[in-house]
Short mmCIF file of C-alpha atoms and ligand atoms in Angstrom, two decimals:
data_model
loop_
_atom_site.label_atom_id
_atom_site.label_comp_id
_atom_site.label_asym_id
_atom_site.label_seq_id
_atom_site.Cartn_x
_atom_site.Cartn_y
_atom_site.Cartn_z
CA MET A 29 -41.44 267.48 -257.95
CA LEU A 30 -38.73 269.57 -256.18
CA PRO A 31 -39.95 270.94 -252.86
CA SER A 32 -40.20 274.57 -253.71
CA GLN A 33 -38.62 276.12 -251.16
CA LYS A 34 -35.16 275.57 -249.62
CA PRO A 35 -33.80 276.20 -246.34
CA VAL A 36 -32.08 280.04 -245.99
CA THR A 37 -29.65 278.41 -243.71
CA PRO A 38 -28.70 274.67 -244.59
CA ASN A 39 -26.67 273.99 -241.60
CA PHE A 40 -28.14 271.25 -239.56
CA SER A 41 -24.56 269.76 -238.28
CA SER A 42 -24.59 268.67 -234.94
CA GLY A 43 -21.15 270.68 -233.92
CA PRO A 44 -20.03 272.81 -234.50
CA CYS A 45 -23.66 273.77 -234.86
CA ALA A 46 -25.45 277.00 -236.77
CA LYS A 47 -24.37 280.38 -236.09
CA ARG A 48 -27.00 281.92 -234.13
CA PRO A 49 -30.18 284.13 -236.41
CA GLY A 50 -28.61 287.53 -237.58
CA TYR A 51 -25.01 286.05 -237.15
CA ASP A 52 -22.37 288.68 -238.34
CA VAL A 53 -18.85 288.32 -238.23
CA SER A 54 -17.88 291.89 -239.11
CA THR A 55 -20.10 293.20 -236.24
CA LEU A 56 -18.34 291.39 -233.94
CA ASP A 57 -16.42 293.87 -231.05
CA LEU A 58 -12.60 292.88 -232.01
CA THR A 59 -11.03 295.87 -229.71
CA VAL A 60 -9.66 293.15 -227.37
CA LEU A 61 -8.11 291.37 -230.55
CA GLY A 62 -3.78 291.82 -230.89
CA ARG A 63 -3.87 292.46 -227.13
CA SER A 64 -2.72 290.10 -224.08
CA HIS A 65 -5.35 287.96 -222.47
CA ARG A 66 -3.97 288.88 -219.36
CA ALA A 67 -4.37 292.86 -219.92
CA PRO A 68 -7.24 294.44 -218.14
CA ILE A 69 -9.14 294.39 -221.37
CA GLY A 70 -8.56 290.62 -222.18
CA LYS A 71 -9.32 289.73 -218.79
CA GLU A 72 -12.47 291.55 -218.97
CA ALA A 73 -13.78 289.71 -221.85
CA LEU A 74 -12.92 286.68 -219.87
CA LYS A 75 -14.36 287.33 -216.85
CA SER A 76 -18.04 288.62 -218.58
CA ALA A 77 -17.34 284.75 -220.17
CA CYS A 78 -17.73 282.96 -216.81
CA LEU A 79 -19.60 286.00 -215.04
CA ASP A 80 -22.51 286.63 -217.69
CA THR A 81 -22.69 282.65 -218.23
CA ALA A 82 -23.39 282.18 -214.28
CA LYS A 83 -26.08 284.91 -214.48
CA ILE A 84 -28.03 283.85 -217.49
CA LEU A 85 -27.50 280.21 -216.67
CA GLY A 86 -29.20 281.14 -213.36
CA LEU A 87 -26.82 279.21 -212.03
CA PRO A 88 -27.04 278.54 -207.91
CA GLU A 89 -25.49 281.00 -205.36
CA GLY A 90 -21.80 280.15 -205.09
CA TYR A 91 -20.79 277.46 -208.37
CA ARG A 92 -18.29 279.13 -210.08
CA VAL A 93 -17.86 279.27 -214.46
CA ALA A 94 -14.05 279.01 -215.65
CA VAL A 95 -12.84 278.76 -219.39
CA VAL A 96 -10.97 276.03 -220.08
CA PRO A 97 -8.69 274.72 -222.99
CA ALA A 98 -9.56 271.92 -225.13
CA SER A 99 -13.29 272.13 -225.75
CA ASP A 100 -16.08 270.14 -223.85
CA THR A 101 -13.25 267.06 -223.92
CA GLY A 102 -10.55 269.47 -222.41
CA ALA A 103 -13.57 270.68 -219.61
CA MET A 104 -14.52 266.96 -218.60
CA GLU A 105 -11.11 265.46 -218.58
CA MET A 106 -9.60 268.09 -216.22
CA ALA A 107 -12.21 267.68 -214.18
CA MET A 108 -12.25 263.84 -214.10
CA TRP A 109 -8.34 263.89 -213.54
CA SER A 110 -8.56 266.02 -210.74
CA MET A 111 -10.92 264.44 -208.55
CA LEU A 112 -11.72 261.08 -209.39
CA GLY A 113 -10.20 258.28 -206.95
CA GLU A 114 -11.42 259.38 -203.99
CA ARG A 115 -14.26 257.31 -203.75
CA PRO A 116 -16.42 254.58 -206.55
CA VAL A 117 -17.51 255.75 -209.13
CA ASP A 118 -21.05 255.02 -211.10
CA VAL A 119 -20.91 255.44 -214.64
CA LEU A 120 -23.63 255.69 -216.98
CA TYR A 121 -23.39 256.05 -220.72
CA TRP A 122 -25.90 255.05 -223.96
CA GLU A 123 -23.35 256.30 -226.58
CA SER A 124 -20.57 257.02 -227.97
CA PHE A 125 -19.29 260.35 -225.58
CA GLY A 126 -20.12 258.76 -222.53
CA GLN A 127 -18.71 255.72 -223.74
CA GLY A 128 -15.43 257.50 -224.29
CA TRP A 129 -16.07 258.77 -220.49
CA ALA A 130 -16.23 255.69 -219.56
CA THR A 131 -13.11 254.74 -221.17
CA ASP A 132 -10.96 256.98 -219.78
CA ILE A 133 -11.72 256.03 -216.17
CA THR A 134 -11.57 252.47 -216.56
CA LYS A 135 -8.80 251.96 -219.03
CA GLN A 136 -6.57 255.27 -218.60
CA LEU A 137 -7.13 256.26 -215.25
CA GLN A 138 -7.85 252.56 -213.98
CA LEU A 139 -10.13 253.19 -211.32
CA LYS A 140 -10.92 250.10 -210.19
CA ASP A 141 -14.35 250.35 -207.62
CA VAL A 142 -16.30 251.31 -211.07
CA ASN A 143 -19.91 250.39 -211.88
CA ILE A 144 -20.75 250.91 -215.70
CA HIS A 145 -24.36 250.83 -216.10
CA SER A 146 -24.95 251.66 -220.17
CA ALA A 147 -27.66 251.21 -222.53
CA ASP A 148 -28.26 250.80 -226.38
CA TYR A 149 -28.31 253.87 -228.99
CA GLY A 150 -31.58 255.29 -228.34
CA GLN A 151 -32.09 254.12 -224.74
CA LEU A 152 -31.46 255.04 -221.16
CA PRO A 153 -29.67 252.66 -218.58
CA ASP A 154 -31.37 251.98 -215.37
CA PHE A 155 -31.18 254.90 -213.24
CA SER A 156 -32.49 253.11 -209.87
CA LYS A 157 -29.08 250.99 -209.84
CA VAL A 158 -27.13 254.22 -209.10
CA ASN A 159 -25.30 255.09 -205.84
CA CYS A 160 -24.93 258.31 -205.19
CA ASP A 161 -22.44 257.93 -202.63
CA HIS A 162 -20.38 257.14 -205.16
CA ASP A 163 -19.21 259.40 -207.96
CA VAL A 164 -21.13 259.67 -210.70
CA VAL A 165 -20.35 260.28 -214.42
CA PHE A 166 -22.67 260.70 -216.75
CA THR A 167 -24.01 262.93 -220.16
CA TRP A 168 -27.21 264.83 -219.64
CA ASN A 169 -28.22 264.34 -223.55
CA GLY A 170 -26.15 261.62 -225.80
CA THR A 171 -25.39 263.69 -228.94
CA THR A 172 -24.95 260.78 -230.96
CA SER A 173 -27.82 258.66 -229.87
CA GLY A 174 -30.59 261.47 -229.56
CA ALA A 175 -31.50 260.20 -225.59
CA ARG A 176 -31.44 262.83 -222.99
CA VAL A 177 -32.41 262.03 -219.05
CA PRO A 178 -35.21 263.43 -218.83
CA ASN A 179 -34.29 264.62 -215.30
CA ALA A 180 -31.96 264.55 -212.42
CA ASP A 181 -34.84 263.02 -209.82
CA TRP A 182 -32.57 259.82 -209.26
CA ILE A 183 -29.56 262.32 -207.88
CA ASP A 184 -29.80 262.54 -204.43
CA THR A 185 -30.30 266.07 -202.77
CA ASN A 186 -28.51 264.88 -200.05
CA ARG A 187 -25.28 262.39 -201.79
CA GLU A 188 -21.97 262.07 -200.43
CA GLY A 189 -20.38 261.50 -204.06
CA LEU A 190 -19.99 264.20 -206.83
CA THR A 191 -22.15 264.05 -210.02
CA PHE A 192 -19.89 265.34 -212.79
CA CYS A 193 -22.23 265.63 -216.22
CA ASP A 194 -21.18 266.25 -219.63
CA ALA A 195 -23.78 268.87 -220.61
CA THR A 196 -22.48 270.09 -224.10
CA SER A 197 -25.22 269.33 -226.26
CA ALA A 198 -28.19 270.25 -223.05
CA VAL A 199 -27.19 273.48 -221.96
CA PHE A 200 -29.06 276.77 -222.97
CA ALA A 201 -31.31 273.96 -224.59
CA GLN A 202 -32.55 272.13 -221.55
CA ASP A 203 -33.56 272.84 -218.28
CA ILE A 204 -30.85 271.61 -216.21
CA GLU A 205 -31.11 270.73 -212.55
CA TRP A 206 -28.27 272.77 -211.47
CA GLN A 207 -28.29 271.85 -207.68
CA LYS A 208 -28.11 268.17 -208.83
CA LEU A 209 -25.07 268.41 -210.46
CA ASP A 210 -21.33 269.22 -208.98
CA VAL A 211 -19.41 269.16 -212.41
CA ILE A 212 -20.95 270.52 -215.31
CA THR A 213 -19.22 270.85 -218.81
CA TYR A 214 -20.12 272.25 -222.38
CA SER A 215 -18.70 273.65 -224.94
CA TRP A 216 -19.60 277.15 -227.29
CA GLN A 217 -20.11 275.37 -230.50
CA LYS A 218 -23.18 273.77 -229.84
CA VAL A 219 -26.28 275.19 -228.26
CA LEU A 220 -24.91 278.67 -229.12
CA GLY A 221 -23.17 278.25 -232.65
CA GLY A 222 -19.93 279.51 -230.38
CA GLU A 223 -16.63 278.35 -231.51
CA GLY A 224 -15.06 274.77 -231.27
CA GLY A 225 -11.81 275.05 -229.20
CA HIS A 226 -12.80 276.68 -225.27
CA GLY A 227 -14.58 274.13 -222.67
CA MET A 228 -16.38 275.48 -219.83
CA LEU A 229 -16.27 274.24 -216.71
CA ILE A 230 -18.56 274.86 -213.92
CA LEU A 231 -18.36 273.50 -210.44
CA SER A 232 -20.24 273.51 -207.37
CA PRO A 233 -18.97 274.52 -203.66
CA LYS A 234 -18.68 270.76 -203.49
CA ALA A 235 -16.32 269.66 -206.06
CA VAL A 236 -14.61 272.90 -204.87
CA ALA A 237 -13.75 270.90 -201.63
CA ARG A 238 -13.06 267.92 -203.22
CA LEU A 239 -10.59 269.59 -205.50
CA GLU A 240 -8.83 271.31 -201.83
CA SER A 241 -8.82 268.27 -199.96
CA TYR A 242 -7.98 265.53 -202.21
CA THR A 243 -5.11 264.94 -204.23
CA PRO A 244 -5.00 262.16 -207.04
CA SER A 245 -2.47 259.43 -207.20
CA TRP A 246 -1.77 260.67 -210.33
CA PRO A 247 0.39 263.17 -212.22
CA LEU A 248 -1.70 266.67 -213.64
CA PRO A 249 -0.05 267.77 -216.70
CA LYS A 250 -0.37 271.89 -216.03
CA ILE A 251 -3.73 272.18 -218.42
CA PHE A 252 -5.44 270.14 -215.77
CA ARG A 253 -4.41 271.90 -212.65
CA MET A 254 -7.25 273.78 -210.71
CA THR A 255 -5.43 274.30 -207.68
CA LYS A 256 -2.20 275.58 -205.92
CA GLY A 257 -0.42 274.70 -202.67
CA GLY A 258 -3.79 272.76 -201.80
CA LYS A 259 -5.74 275.81 -202.60
CA LEU A 260 -8.18 276.64 -205.64
CA ILE A 261 -7.08 279.08 -208.19
CA GLU A 262 -9.87 281.27 -207.63
CA SER A 263 -8.85 283.68 -210.71
CA LEU A 264 -9.35 280.96 -212.83
CA PHE A 265 -12.78 281.56 -212.10
CA THR A 266 -12.58 285.38 -213.39
CA GLY A 267 -10.99 285.39 -216.48
CA ALA A 268 -7.66 283.98 -215.51
CA THR A 269 -7.09 281.36 -217.86
CA ILE A 270 -4.17 278.27 -217.33
CA ASN A 271 -2.92 279.16 -220.73
CA THR A 272 -3.52 281.48 -223.80
CA PRO A 273 -6.97 281.48 -225.15
CA SER A 274 -8.46 282.50 -228.66
CA MET A 275 -9.89 285.93 -227.72
CA LEU A 276 -11.86 285.96 -231.04
CA CYS A 277 -13.24 282.64 -229.64
CA VAL A 278 -14.45 284.89 -226.75
CA VAL A 279 -15.73 287.53 -228.56
CA ASP A 280 -18.12 285.48 -230.64
CA TYR A 281 -19.15 284.18 -227.52
CA LEU A 282 -20.14 286.91 -225.41
CA ASP A 283 -21.67 287.69 -228.69
CA ALA A 284 -23.50 284.71 -228.88
CA LEU A 285 -25.11 285.48 -225.07
CA ASN A 286 -25.99 288.58 -225.98
CA TRP A 287 -28.11 287.07 -228.46
CA VAL A 288 -29.59 284.76 -225.80
CA GLU A 289 -30.48 288.29 -223.61
CA SER A 290 -31.93 290.05 -226.61
CA ILE A 291 -34.17 286.97 -227.28
CA GLY A 292 -35.48 286.44 -223.68
CA GLY A 293 -32.96 284.50 -221.82
CA VAL A 294 -32.31 280.45 -221.59
CA ASN A 295 -36.31 280.21 -221.38
CA GLU A 296 -36.09 281.21 -224.87
CA THR A 297 -33.27 279.00 -226.16
CA ILE A 298 -35.04 276.23 -224.56
CA ALA A 299 -38.37 276.79 -226.08
CA ARG A 300 -36.95 277.32 -229.70
CA ALA A 301 -35.55 273.89 -229.31
CA ASN A 302 -38.24 272.28 -228.32
CA ASN A 303 -40.56 273.70 -230.94
CA ASN A 304 -38.09 272.74 -233.37
CA LEU A 305 -38.51 269.38 -232.08
CA SER A 306 -42.02 269.42 -232.27
CA THR A 307 -41.68 269.99 -235.59
CA ILE A 308 -40.12 267.10 -236.38
CA GLU A 309 -42.31 265.50 -234.26
CA ASP A 310 -45.17 266.19 -236.18
CA PHE A 311 -43.35 264.89 -239.61
CA VAL A 312 -42.27 261.72 -238.17
CA ALA A 313 -46.03 261.32 -236.53
CA LYS A 314 -47.13 261.55 -240.59
CA HIS A 315 -44.40 259.30 -242.13
CA ALA A 316 -44.43 255.67 -241.68
CA TRP A 317 -40.94 255.24 -243.39
CA ILE A 318 -39.22 257.64 -240.61
CA GLU A 319 -38.61 256.99 -236.79
CA PHE A 320 -36.66 258.23 -233.61
CA LEU A 321 -33.90 256.34 -232.75
CA ALA A 322 -35.17 257.26 -229.22
CA LYS A 323 -38.81 256.29 -229.08
CA ASP A 324 -39.66 257.12 -225.56
CA LYS A 325 -41.01 260.64 -225.88
CA THR A 326 -39.78 261.69 -222.47
CA VAL A 327 -36.37 261.32 -223.14
CA ARG A 328 -36.25 262.19 -226.85
CA SER A 329 -33.59 264.98 -227.32
CA ASN A 330 -34.86 268.50 -228.38
CA THR A 331 -31.18 269.26 -230.06
CA SER A 332 -29.19 266.61 -231.45
CA VAL A 333 -32.40 264.44 -232.77
CA CYS A 334 -31.52 261.61 -234.36
CA LEU A 335 -33.68 259.25 -236.83
CA THR A 336 -33.85 255.82 -238.59
CA LEU A 337 -35.59 255.24 -242.05
CA ASP A 338 -36.57 251.97 -243.65
CA LEU A 339 -33.79 252.09 -245.93
CA SER A 340 -29.88 250.52 -246.00
CA PRO A 341 -27.71 252.17 -244.78
CA GLU A 342 -26.05 252.76 -248.49
CA GLN A 343 -29.46 254.45 -248.95
CA VAL A 344 -29.28 256.69 -246.32
CA LYS A 345 -25.74 257.81 -247.06
CA SER A 346 -27.40 258.52 -250.98
CA VAL A 347 -30.26 260.63 -249.56
CA ILE A 348 -27.95 262.42 -247.04
CA LYS A 349 -25.54 263.37 -250.52
CA LEU A 350 -28.80 264.38 -252.04
CA LEU A 351 -29.31 266.84 -249.69
CA ASP A 352 -26.11 267.98 -249.32
CA ASP A 353 -25.73 268.44 -253.30
CA ASN A 354 -28.94 270.56 -253.53
CA ALA A 355 -27.49 272.56 -250.77
CA VAL A 356 -30.39 271.85 -248.30
CA ALA A 357 -28.95 270.15 -245.66
CA TYR A 358 -25.61 269.70 -244.76
CA ASP A 359 -23.96 267.16 -242.21
CA ILE A 360 -26.90 265.24 -241.28
CA GLY A 361 -25.52 261.90 -240.95
CA ALA A 362 -25.57 259.82 -238.07
CA TYR A 363 -22.66 260.12 -236.19
CA ARG A 364 -20.07 257.77 -237.17
CA ASP A 365 -20.62 254.92 -234.23
CA ALA A 366 -24.12 255.38 -233.97
CA PRO A 367 -26.82 253.00 -236.18
CA ALA A 368 -26.96 254.61 -239.74
CA GLY A 369 -29.32 257.38 -240.11
CA LEU A 370 -29.94 261.00 -239.87
CA ARG A 371 -28.99 263.57 -237.16
CA ILE A 372 -30.75 266.66 -237.36
CA TRP A 373 -29.57 269.59 -234.99
CA CYS A 374 -32.87 271.36 -233.78
CA GLY A 375 -30.78 273.73 -230.79
CA ALA A 376 -31.87 277.25 -230.27
CA THR A 377 -29.98 278.73 -233.20
CA ILE A 378 -31.87 276.60 -235.69
CA GLU A 379 -34.55 279.04 -236.75
CA ASN A 380 -37.91 277.02 -237.19
CA SER A 381 -38.60 277.93 -240.47
CA ASN A 382 -35.82 276.19 -242.21
CA LEU A 383 -36.40 273.07 -240.58
CA VAL A 384 -40.09 273.62 -241.65
CA ALA A 385 -38.38 274.01 -245.44
CA LEU A 386 -36.25 271.32 -244.96
CA LEU A 387 -38.70 268.46 -243.75
CA PRO A 388 -40.39 268.23 -247.70
CA TRP A 389 -36.74 268.01 -249.38
CA LEU A 390 -36.34 264.96 -246.82
CA GLU A 391 -39.40 263.25 -247.71
CA TRP A 392 -38.49 264.09 -251.87
CA ALA A 393 -35.10 262.71 -251.58
CA TYR A 394 -36.19 259.33 -249.35
CA LYS A 395 -38.82 259.17 -252.43
CA GLU A 396 -35.78 259.21 -254.80
CA VAL A 397 -33.46 256.95 -253.31
CA LYS A 398 -36.31 254.03 -252.38
CA ASN A 399 -37.58 254.23 -256.26
CA THR A 400 -34.49 253.79 -257.82
C1 PLP B 9 -21.70 264.82 -226.07
C2 PLP B 9 -20.55 264.66 -226.16
N1 PLP B 9 -19.63 265.26 -225.38
C3 PLP B 9 -18.60 265.45 -225.61
C4 PLP B 9 -18.24 266.16 -226.96
C5 PLP B 9 -16.93 266.47 -227.49
O1 PLP B 9 -16.94 267.92 -227.36
P1 PLP B 9 -15.29 268.40 -227.80
O2 PLP B 9 -15.92 268.27 -229.02
O3 PLP B 9 -16.08 270.28 -227.68
O4 PLP B 9 -14.98 268.06 -226.62
C6 PLP B 9 -18.87 265.83 -227.81
C7 PLP B 9 -19.25 266.80 -229.44
O5 PLP B 9 -20.37 266.51 -230.02
C8 PLP B 9 -20.68 265.63 -227.60
O6 PLP B 9 -21.77 265.64 -227.92
#
């Protein structure tokens, strides 16, 4: 028997993620389109993107926010290329994106004094081995493994090094301990359901001090450059972007920020993701054929929820296809480098009712495939 109800929105992709509830592109304030991003109207919109982000996230005094090119990858790479190399680096990874940063550091930047701490999909490395007097590079939430750091207790408050955190699938959905982080990056298309293309780069005062006191030995392309004559280009952090952004994407981001405020702020977006995760946890607890890739509840992601099924990889593909063909769930296959399974986005823009409607279909699809 087919379940009686389908999710109203079957978008469960882990990026770009579902638009916010009630999103309607025709209601965006488009007065800024067709104007220069350096005209006062454009600059004002970009400045709001920086300053409203700091306010809504509750960033500590002195932390700066910039809109930068090339999404989260652009933000991470401009930070690493600009600041690494001054001291040894500890890199932690437990899934493919974090591993990509390790590759950047060892193969592209070719840093020699590097300690790698890694773990398999679904697990976390041993944080007690990290030396916080080195620079530390890690991912807050492993999007492709569904495992996240439970906290930042392992980071020294009085560290000598800088901490670089790719938090793209965590910001707005998880409690981030900002004071423990010096470089934080994310993109709009994750928890807020915004658009790709632009990255957000958040810098602590200590990161700024590094930028002003250290010049890497390698060349920096223009789109990575944050200083001029040894001084931070402050205007980057008030809306004067390095090159031309999509103002349509900026307006879309401002709409998402407004939505966050309208529902009660970041506590509410976190609560929505937590609630979505517990819906899946209840379901998994009742069904022996489905399991979390992250077995330890304390490290389980509430955004990129990764699940394994007692099926072969081919059968898992059939489940995914059945759900897609029935317009019940789109884009929920595990990431290409991750173990076969499902990845269901549970971030703030996912309405819990859609998830509740999806789960009986998941059971139906599983049984269809298992019994054929
Ligand atoms: C943890 C993590 N880092 C980096 C990226 C790359 O992000 P972007 O495509 O926004 O550059 C992703 C994308 O899913 C991600 O999940």
